[in-house]
Short mmCIF file of C-alpha atoms in Angstrom, two decimals:
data_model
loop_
_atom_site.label_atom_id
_atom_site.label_comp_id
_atom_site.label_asym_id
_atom_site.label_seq_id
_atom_site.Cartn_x
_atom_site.Cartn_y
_atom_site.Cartn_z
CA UNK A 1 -49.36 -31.42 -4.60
CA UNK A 2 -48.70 -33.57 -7.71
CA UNK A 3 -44.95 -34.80 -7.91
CA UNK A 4 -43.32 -32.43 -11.01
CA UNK A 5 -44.46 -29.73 -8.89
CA UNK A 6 -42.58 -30.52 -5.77
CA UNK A 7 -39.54 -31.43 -8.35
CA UNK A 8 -40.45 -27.53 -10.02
CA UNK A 9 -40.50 -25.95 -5.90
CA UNK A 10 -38.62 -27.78 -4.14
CA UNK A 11 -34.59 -29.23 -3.71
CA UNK A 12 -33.56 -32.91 -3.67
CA UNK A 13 -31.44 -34.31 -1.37
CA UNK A 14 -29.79 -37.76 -1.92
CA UNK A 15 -29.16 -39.68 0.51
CA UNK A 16 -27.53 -43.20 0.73
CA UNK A 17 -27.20 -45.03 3.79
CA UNK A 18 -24.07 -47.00 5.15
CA UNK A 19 -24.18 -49.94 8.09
CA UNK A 20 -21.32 -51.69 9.26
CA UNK A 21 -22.39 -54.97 8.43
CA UNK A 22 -24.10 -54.20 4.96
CA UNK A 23 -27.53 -54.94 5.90
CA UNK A 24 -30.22 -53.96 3.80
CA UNK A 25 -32.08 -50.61 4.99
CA UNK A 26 -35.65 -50.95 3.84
CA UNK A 27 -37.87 -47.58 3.09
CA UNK A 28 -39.75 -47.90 6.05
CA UNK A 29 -36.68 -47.47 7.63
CA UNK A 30 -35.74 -45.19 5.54
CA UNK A 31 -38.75 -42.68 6.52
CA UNK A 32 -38.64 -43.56 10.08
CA UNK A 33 -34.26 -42.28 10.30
CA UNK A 34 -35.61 -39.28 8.60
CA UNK A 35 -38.49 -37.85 10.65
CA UNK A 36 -36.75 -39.35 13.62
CA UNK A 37 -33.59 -37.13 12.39
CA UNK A 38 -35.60 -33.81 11.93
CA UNK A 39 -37.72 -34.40 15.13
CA UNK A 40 -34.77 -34.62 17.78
CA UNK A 41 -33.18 -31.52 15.89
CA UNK A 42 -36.65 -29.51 15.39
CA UNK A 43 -39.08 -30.84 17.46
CA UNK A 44 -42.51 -30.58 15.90
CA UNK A 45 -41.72 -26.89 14.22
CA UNK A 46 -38.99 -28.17 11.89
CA UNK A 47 -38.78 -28.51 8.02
CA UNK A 48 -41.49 -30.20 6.01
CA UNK A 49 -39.81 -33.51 4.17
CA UNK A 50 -40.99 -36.13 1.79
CA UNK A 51 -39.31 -39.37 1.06
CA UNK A 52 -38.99 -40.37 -2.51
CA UNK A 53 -37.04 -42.75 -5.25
CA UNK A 54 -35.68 -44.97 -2.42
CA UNK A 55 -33.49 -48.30 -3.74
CA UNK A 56 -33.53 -50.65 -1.24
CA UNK A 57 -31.01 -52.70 -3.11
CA UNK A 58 -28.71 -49.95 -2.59
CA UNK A 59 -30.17 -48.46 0.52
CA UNK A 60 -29.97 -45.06 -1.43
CA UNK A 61 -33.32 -42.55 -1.70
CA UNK A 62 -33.95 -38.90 -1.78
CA UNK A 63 -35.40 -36.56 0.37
CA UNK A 64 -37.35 -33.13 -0.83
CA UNK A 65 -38.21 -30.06 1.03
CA UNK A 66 -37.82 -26.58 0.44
CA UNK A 67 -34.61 -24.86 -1.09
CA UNK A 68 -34.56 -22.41 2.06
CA UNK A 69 -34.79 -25.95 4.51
CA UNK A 70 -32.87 -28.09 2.72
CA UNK A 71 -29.79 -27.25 4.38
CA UNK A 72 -31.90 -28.13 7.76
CA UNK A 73 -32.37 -31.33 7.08
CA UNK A 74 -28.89 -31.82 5.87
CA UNK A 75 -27.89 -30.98 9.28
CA UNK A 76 -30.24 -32.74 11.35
CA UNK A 77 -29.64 -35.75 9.07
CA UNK A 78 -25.74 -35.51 9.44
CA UNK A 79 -26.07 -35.47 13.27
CA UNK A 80 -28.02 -38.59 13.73
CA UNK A 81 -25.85 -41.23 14.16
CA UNK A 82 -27.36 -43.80 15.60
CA UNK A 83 -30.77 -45.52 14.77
CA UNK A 84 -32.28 -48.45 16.34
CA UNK A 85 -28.96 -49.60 18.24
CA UNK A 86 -26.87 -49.19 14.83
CA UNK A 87 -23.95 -46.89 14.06
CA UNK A 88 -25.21 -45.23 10.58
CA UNK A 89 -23.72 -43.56 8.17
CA UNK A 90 -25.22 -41.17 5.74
CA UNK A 91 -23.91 -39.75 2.31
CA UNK A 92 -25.42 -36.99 0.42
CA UNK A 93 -25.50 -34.99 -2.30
CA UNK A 94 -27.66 -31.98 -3.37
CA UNK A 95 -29.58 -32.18 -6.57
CA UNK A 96 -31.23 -28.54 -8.12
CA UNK A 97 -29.68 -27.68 -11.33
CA UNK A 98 -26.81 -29.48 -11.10
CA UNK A 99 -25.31 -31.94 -9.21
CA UNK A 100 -22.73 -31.22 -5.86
CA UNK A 101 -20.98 -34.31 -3.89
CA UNK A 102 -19.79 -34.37 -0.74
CA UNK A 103 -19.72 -36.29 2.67
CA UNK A 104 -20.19 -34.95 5.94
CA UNK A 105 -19.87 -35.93 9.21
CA UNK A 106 -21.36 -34.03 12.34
CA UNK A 107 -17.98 -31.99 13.03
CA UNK A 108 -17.86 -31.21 9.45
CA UNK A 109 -20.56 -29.89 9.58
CA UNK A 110 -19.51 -28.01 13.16
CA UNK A 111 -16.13 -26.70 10.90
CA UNK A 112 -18.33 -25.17 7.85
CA UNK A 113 -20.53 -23.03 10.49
CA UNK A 114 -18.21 -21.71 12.99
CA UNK A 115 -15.54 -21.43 10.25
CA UNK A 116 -16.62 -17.84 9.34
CA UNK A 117 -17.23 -16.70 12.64
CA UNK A 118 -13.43 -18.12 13.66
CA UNK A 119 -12.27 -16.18 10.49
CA UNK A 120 -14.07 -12.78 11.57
CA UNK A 121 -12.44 -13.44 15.25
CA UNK A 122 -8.85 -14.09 13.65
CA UNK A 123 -9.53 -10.36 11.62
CA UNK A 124 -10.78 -8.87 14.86
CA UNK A 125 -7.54 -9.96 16.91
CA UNK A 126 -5.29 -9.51 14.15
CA UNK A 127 -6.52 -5.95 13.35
CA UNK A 128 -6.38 -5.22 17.51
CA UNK A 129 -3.12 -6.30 17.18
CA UNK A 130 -2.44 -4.31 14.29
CA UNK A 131 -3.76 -1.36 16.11
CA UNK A 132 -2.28 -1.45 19.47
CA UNK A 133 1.17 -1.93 17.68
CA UNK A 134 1.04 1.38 15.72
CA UNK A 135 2.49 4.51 17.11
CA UNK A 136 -0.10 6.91 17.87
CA UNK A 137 -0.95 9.51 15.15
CA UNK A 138 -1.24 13.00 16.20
CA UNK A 139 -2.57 15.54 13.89
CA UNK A 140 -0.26 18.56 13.39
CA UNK A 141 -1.39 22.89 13.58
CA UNK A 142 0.95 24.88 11.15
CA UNK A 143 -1.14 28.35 12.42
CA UNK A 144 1.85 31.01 13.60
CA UNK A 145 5.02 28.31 13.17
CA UNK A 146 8.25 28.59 11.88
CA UNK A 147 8.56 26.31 8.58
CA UNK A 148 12.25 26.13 6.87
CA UNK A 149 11.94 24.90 3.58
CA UNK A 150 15.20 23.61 1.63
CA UNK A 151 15.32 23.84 -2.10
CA UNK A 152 12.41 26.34 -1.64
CA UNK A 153 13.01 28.96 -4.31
CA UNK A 154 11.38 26.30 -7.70
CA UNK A 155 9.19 23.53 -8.03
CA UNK A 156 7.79 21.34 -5.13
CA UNK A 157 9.94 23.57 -2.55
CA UNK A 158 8.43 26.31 -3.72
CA UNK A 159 5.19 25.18 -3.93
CA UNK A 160 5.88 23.57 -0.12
CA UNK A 161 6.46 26.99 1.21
CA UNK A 162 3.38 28.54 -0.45
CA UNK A 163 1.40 26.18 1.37
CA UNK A 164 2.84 26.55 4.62
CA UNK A 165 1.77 30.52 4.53
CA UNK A 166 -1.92 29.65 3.50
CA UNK A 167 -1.47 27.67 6.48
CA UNK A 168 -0.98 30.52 8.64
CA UNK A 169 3.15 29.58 9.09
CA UNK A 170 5.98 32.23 8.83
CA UNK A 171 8.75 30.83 6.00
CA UNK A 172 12.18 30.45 5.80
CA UNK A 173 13.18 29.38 2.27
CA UNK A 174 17.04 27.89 1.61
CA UNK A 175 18.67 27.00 -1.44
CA UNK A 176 22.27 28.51 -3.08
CA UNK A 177 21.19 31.05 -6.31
CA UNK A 178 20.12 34.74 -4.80
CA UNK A 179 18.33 35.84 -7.25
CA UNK A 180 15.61 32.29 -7.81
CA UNK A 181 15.69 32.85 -3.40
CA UNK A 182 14.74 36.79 -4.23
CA UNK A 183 12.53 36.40 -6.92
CA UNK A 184 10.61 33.42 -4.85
CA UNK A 185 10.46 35.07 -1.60
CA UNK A 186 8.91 38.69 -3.40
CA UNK A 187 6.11 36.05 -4.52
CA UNK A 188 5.72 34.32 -1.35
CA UNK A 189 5.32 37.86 0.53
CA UNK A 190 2.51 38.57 -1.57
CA UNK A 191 0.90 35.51 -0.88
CA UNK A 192 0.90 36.13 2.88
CA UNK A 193 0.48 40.05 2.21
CA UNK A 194 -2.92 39.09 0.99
CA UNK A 195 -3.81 36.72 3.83
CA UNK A 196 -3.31 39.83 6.00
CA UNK A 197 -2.62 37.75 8.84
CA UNK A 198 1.50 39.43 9.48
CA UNK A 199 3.29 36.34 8.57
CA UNK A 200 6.85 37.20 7.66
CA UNK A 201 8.99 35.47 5.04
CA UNK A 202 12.45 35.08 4.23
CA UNK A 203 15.22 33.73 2.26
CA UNK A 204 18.92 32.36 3.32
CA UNK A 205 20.80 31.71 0.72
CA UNK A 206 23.43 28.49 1.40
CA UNK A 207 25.20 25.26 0.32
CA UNK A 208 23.89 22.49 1.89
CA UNK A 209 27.19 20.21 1.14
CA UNK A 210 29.22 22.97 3.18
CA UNK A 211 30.57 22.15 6.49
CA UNK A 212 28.01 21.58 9.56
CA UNK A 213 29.31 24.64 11.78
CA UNK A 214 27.90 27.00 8.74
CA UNK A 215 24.56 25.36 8.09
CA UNK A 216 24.01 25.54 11.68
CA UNK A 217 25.07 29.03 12.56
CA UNK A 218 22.22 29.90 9.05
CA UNK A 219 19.65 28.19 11.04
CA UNK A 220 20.32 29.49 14.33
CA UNK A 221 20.18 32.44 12.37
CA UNK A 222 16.70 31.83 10.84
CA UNK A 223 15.34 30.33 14.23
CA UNK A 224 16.58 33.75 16.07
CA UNK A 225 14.36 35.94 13.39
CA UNK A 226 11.31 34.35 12.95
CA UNK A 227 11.43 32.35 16.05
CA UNK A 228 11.97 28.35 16.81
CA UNK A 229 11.87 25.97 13.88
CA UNK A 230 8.70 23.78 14.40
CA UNK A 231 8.93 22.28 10.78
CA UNK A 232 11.77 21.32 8.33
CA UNK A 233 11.45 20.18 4.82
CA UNK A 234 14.02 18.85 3.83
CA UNK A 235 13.49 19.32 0.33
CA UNK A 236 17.25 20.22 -1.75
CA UNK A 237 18.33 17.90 -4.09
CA UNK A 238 19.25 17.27 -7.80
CA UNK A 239 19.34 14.10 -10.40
CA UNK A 240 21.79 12.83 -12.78
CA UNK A 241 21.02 10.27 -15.05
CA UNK A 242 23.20 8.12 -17.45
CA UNK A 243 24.27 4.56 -17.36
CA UNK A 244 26.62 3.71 -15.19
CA UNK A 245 29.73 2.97 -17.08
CA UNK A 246 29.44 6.37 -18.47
CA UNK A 247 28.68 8.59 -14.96
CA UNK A 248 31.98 10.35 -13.94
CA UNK A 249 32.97 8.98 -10.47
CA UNK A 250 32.71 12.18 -8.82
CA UNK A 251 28.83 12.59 -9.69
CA UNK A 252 27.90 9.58 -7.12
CA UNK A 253 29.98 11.71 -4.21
CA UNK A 254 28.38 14.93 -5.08
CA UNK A 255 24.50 13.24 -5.28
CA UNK A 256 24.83 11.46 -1.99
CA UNK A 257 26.34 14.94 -0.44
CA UNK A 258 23.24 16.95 -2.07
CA UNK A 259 20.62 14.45 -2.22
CA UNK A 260 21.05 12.57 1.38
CA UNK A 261 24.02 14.23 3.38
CA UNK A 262 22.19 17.71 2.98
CA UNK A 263 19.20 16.68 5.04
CA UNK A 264 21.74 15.31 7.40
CA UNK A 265 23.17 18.37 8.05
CA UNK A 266 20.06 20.10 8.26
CA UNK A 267 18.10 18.04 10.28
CA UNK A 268 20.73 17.84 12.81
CA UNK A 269 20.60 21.48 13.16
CA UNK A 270 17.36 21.26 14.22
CA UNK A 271 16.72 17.78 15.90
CA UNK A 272 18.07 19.09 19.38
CA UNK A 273 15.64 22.34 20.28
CA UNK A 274 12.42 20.21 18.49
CA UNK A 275 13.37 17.32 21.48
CA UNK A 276 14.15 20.09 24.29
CA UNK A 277 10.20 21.52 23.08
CA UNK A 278 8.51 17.91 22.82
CA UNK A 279 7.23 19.47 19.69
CA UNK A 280 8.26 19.32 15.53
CA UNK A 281 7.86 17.95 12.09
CA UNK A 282 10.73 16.88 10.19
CA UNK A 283 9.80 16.00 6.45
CA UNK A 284 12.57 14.12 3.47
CA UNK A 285 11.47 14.99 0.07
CA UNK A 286 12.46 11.19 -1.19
CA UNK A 287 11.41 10.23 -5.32
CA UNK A 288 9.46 7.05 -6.55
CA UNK A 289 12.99 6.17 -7.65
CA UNK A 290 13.90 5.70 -3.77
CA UNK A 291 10.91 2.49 -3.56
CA UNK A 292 11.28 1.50 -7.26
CA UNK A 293 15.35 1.82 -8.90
CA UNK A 294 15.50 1.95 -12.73
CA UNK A 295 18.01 2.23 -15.96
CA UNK A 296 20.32 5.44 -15.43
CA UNK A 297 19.70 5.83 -11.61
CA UNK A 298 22.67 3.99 -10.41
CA UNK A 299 23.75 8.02 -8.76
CA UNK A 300 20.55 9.15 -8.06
CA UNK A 301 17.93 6.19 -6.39
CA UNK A 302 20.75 5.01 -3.82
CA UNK A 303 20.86 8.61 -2.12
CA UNK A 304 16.88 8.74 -2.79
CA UNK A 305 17.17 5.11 -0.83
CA UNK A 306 19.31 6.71 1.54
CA UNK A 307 16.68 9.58 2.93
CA UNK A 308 13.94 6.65 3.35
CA UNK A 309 16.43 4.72 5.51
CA UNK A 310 17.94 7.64 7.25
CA UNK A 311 13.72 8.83 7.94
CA UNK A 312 12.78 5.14 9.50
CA UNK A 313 15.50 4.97 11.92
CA UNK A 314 15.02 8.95 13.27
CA UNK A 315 11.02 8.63 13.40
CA UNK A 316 11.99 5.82 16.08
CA UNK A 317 14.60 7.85 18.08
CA UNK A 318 11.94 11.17 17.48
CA UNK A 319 8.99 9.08 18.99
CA UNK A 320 9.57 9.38 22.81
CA UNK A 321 10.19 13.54 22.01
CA UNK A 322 6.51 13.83 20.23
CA UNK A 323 8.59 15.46 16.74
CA UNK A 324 6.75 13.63 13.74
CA UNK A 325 9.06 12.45 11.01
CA UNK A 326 7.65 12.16 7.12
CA UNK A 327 8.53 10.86 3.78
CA UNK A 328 7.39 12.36 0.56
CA UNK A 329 7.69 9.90 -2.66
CA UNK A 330 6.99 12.18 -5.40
CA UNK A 331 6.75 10.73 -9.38
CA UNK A 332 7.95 13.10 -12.39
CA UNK A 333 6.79 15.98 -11.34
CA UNK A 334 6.72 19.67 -14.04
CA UNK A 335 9.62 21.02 -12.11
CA UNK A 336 12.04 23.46 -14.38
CA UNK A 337 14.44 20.88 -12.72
CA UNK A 338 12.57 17.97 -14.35
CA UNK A 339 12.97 19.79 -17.69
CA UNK A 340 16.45 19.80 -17.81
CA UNK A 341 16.46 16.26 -16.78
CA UNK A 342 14.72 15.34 -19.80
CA UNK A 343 17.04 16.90 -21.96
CA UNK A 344 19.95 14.54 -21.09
CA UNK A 345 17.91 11.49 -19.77
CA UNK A 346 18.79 8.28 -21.27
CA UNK A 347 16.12 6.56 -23.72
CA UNK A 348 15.52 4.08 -22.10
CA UNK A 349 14.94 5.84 -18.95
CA UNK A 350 12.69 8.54 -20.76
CA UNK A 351 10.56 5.75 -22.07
CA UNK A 352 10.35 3.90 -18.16
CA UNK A 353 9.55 7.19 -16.83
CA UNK A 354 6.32 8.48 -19.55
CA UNK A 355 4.48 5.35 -18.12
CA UNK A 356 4.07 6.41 -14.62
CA UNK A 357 2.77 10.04 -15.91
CA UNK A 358 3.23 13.74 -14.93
CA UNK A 359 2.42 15.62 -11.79
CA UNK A 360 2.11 19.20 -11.32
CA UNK A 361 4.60 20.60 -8.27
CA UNK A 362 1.42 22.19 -6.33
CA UNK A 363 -0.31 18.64 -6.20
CA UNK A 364 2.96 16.90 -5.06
CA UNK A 365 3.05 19.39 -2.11
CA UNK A 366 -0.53 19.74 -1.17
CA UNK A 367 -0.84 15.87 -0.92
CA UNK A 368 1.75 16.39 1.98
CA UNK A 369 1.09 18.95 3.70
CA UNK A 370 -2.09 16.96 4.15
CA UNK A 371 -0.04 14.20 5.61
CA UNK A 372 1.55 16.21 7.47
CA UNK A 373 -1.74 17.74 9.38
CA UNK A 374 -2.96 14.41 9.71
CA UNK A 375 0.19 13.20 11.24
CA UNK A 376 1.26 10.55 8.61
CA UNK A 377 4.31 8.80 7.85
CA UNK A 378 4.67 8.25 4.19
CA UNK A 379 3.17 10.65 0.97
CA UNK A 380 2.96 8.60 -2.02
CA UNK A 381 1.09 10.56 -5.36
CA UNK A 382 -1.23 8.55 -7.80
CA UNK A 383 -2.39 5.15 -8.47
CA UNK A 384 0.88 3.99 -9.42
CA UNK A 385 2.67 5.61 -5.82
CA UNK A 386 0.01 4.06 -3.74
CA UNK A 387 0.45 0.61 -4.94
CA UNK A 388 4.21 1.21 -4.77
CA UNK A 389 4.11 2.54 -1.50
CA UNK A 390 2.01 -0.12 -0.05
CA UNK A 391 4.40 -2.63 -1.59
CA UNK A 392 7.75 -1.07 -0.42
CA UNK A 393 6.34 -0.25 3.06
CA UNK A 394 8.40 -3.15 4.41
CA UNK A 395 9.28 -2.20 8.41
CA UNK A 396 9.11 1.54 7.64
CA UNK A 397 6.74 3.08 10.64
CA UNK A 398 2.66 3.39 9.87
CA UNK A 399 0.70 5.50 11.67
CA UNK A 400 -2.87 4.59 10.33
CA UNK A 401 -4.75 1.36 11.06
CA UNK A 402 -6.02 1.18 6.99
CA UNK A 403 -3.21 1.73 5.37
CA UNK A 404 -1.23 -0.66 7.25
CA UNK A 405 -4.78 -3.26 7.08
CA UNK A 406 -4.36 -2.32 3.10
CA UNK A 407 -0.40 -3.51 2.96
CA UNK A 408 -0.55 -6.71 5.00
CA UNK A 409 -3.80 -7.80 2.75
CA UNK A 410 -2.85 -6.41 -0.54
CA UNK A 411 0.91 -6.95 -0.74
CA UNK A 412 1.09 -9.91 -2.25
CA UNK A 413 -1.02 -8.89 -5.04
CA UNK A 414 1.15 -5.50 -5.62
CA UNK A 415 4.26 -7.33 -5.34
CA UNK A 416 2.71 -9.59 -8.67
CA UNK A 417 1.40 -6.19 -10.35
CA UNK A 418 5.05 -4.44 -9.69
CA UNK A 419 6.82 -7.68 -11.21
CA UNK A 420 4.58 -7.19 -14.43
CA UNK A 421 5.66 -3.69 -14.54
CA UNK A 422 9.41 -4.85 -14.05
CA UNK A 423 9.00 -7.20 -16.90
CA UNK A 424 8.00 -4.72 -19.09
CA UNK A 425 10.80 -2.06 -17.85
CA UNK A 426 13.00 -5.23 -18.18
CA UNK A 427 11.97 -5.30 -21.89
CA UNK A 428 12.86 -2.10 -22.36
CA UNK A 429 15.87 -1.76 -21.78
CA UNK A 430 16.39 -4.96 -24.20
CA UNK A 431 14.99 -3.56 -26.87
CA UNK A 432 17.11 -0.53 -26.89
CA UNK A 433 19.84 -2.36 -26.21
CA UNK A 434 19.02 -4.52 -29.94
CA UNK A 435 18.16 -1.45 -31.40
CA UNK A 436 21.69 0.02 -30.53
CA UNK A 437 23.30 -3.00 -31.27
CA UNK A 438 22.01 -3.23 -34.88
CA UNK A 439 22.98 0.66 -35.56
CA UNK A 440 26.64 0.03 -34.96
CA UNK A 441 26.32 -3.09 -37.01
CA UNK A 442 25.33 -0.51 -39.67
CA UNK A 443 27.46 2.26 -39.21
CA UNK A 444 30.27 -1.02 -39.43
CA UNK A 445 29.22 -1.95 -42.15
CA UNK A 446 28.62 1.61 -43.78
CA UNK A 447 32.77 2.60 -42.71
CA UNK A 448 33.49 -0.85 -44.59
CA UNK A 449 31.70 0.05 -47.43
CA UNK A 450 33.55 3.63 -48.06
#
């Protein structure tokens, strides 16, 4: 085999030579470290080699074999090192299309082996750990229970109880107008009319801020009709939105009353006969403004905070009773409630809230009831939720051994992608602010002019 085409087939590996005292290193020598090198490593089966371009002057040659077997004799070379009585050392550097230096000794070579396999061991014990520290996830039945839905008669409450009856459960729907609770529950009978499977439905109509003795004498009611309450969805609540110099003082007492005290209230009344039973779901309809607060939220996001708080700390207390607690983050969602938001929503809100999109009610509620059956904690909806969700999960309880693989991987990349979203929200909110600034420097300037 003529020399260009070993250079065309095979890989070069340089190789200089270091003694203690500096003594020259002559070829013969050379050859002899290097089959002596691949020998005590490989016996007669190892690599193929061939010595070539050796400086004596420098004690620095090369030495070609295969590109699969290169990496052989690398090792077999860095492991040698002794040879004929002397302490050697032995620098290389790999030579195909370009040129890579480094400088190995034997346990550097030991680290760049067993370095993967100690990184797959650290994943295997850290995911174990992961694993074993979860509460357990139990899937939950809806067939034949008693589901009392808050805020049921429009939008995602609605849509909530209509799928609790196609999954077999008999519906209590709250909220304070009769006739949205009539007109609601005549379509909700139909629905389970035409599953044929006798599941009863009903409507209460109350005020959720009232005092406690009359919210729970209504569900004691309810639970006395259609029999114990298995699930509760805590679901009532309202927004205002305006900055917060201009929000009248009473509006933050009446959101954290509607928004956070009424699930309170609610969820007390049913907290006690779900422990006695070892058996329940209690759900808090939360908002993407309760992970992420922005411009004209200062009312709304701290009760939407609230719920998520209020959620982590009863899922602990709930755990040695068996009742699953869960948090649903919904986006703007095409609620007749979201509608009249619009109308009085601040610009610069409006324009913070078109990038995260639109969701229709029924795919805000489908997504969890799904978590629900599967016996998750948190619901987030979309691209945008998940990432949020992931990045706001913080101590809040996971039940599932991806999602919570997902956030301790991932969150540092999220927290970068939210703080490029914040940046933009950021500039915003200045921009509107110039904007506004330079149309009262106008209208000044007009009232001067007449």
């Amino acid at each position: 085999m003529g020399s260009n085409q070993i250079e065309a087939d095979y890989t070069r590996l340089g190789v200089k030579i270091e003694l203690p005292d500096k003594r020259s290193f002559t070829i013969n020598q050379f050859e002899q470290f290097v089959n002596e090198a691949v020998r005590e490593v490989f016996g007669t089966c190892g690599p193929i080699v061939k010595v070539s371009e050796y400086i004596e002057s420098q004690n620095r040659g090369s030495v070609i074999a295969t590109g699969s077997e290169i990496q052989q004799v690398w090792a077999a070379l860095s492991s040698k090192g002794l040879f004929r009585g002397y302490r050697i050392a032995a620098h290389f550097h790999i030579n195909r299309n370009r040129r890579v230096e480094f400088s190995l000794n034997k346990m550097g070579l030991v680290f760049l082996v067993f370095i993967p396999i100690i990184g797959f061991v650290i994943f295997l014990v850290g995911g174990l750990v992961l694993y074993f520290s979860l509460p357990s996830r139990r899937d939950f039945f809806f067939y034949k229970k008693h589901a009392v839905v808050t805020g049921g008669s429009k939008g995602i409450g609605f849509q909530l109880a209509a799928g609790l009856i196609e999954r077999g459960c008999n519906v209590t729907i709250i909220a304070r107008n009769v006739n949205d609770l009539k007109k609601a529950c005549e379509s909700l009978e139909e629905l389970a009319i035409q599953r044929g499977q006798n599941q009863k439905v009903q409507w209460k109509s109350l005020d959720l801020t009232s005092n406690y003795e009359q919210i729970k004498k209504t569900f004691d009611e309810s639970a006395a009709e259609l029999g114990p309450i298995e699930i509760l969805i805590n679901n009532a609540g309202h927004s205002v939105q305006a900055p917060f110099s201009e929000l009248p003082v009473d509006d933050f007492e009446k959101q954290m009353k509607i928004n956070y005290l009424s699930a309170v209230y609610a969820s007390r009344a049913v907290v006690e006969d779900m422990k006695s039973r070892k058996s329940g779901h209690i759900s808090f309809v939360s908002s993407a403004a309760g992970q992420f607060a922005i411009f004209g939220y200062t009312a709304y996001s701290p009760t939407k905070f609230a719920l998520r708080g209020f959620a982590d700390a009863l899922h602990m207390e709930l755990l040695p009773y068996r009742v699953n607690v869960g948090v649903l983050y919904p986006p703007n969602t095409d609620t007749e409630g979201f509608k009249v938001e619009i109308e009085t929503m601040p610009e610069e809100t409006k324009l913070i809230s078109d990038s995260a999109g639109l969701f229709t009610p029924k795919f805000v509620a489908e997504a969890h009831l799904n978590d629900i059956a599967d016996g998750n904690y948190a619901t987030t909806i979309g691209l945008d939720g998940w990432m949020l969700g992931n990045l706001t999960a913080g101590a809040s309880p996971e039940k599932s051994l991806p999602r919570a693989i997902v956030q301790a991987m991932l969150a540092g990349i999220f927290r970068a992608i939210t703080l490029v979203y914040l940046g933009y929200f950021n500039g915003i909110v200045k921009r509107c602010h110039r904007r506004k600034l330079t149309e009262e420097e106008e209208k000044r300037k007009a009232r001067k002019r007449n």
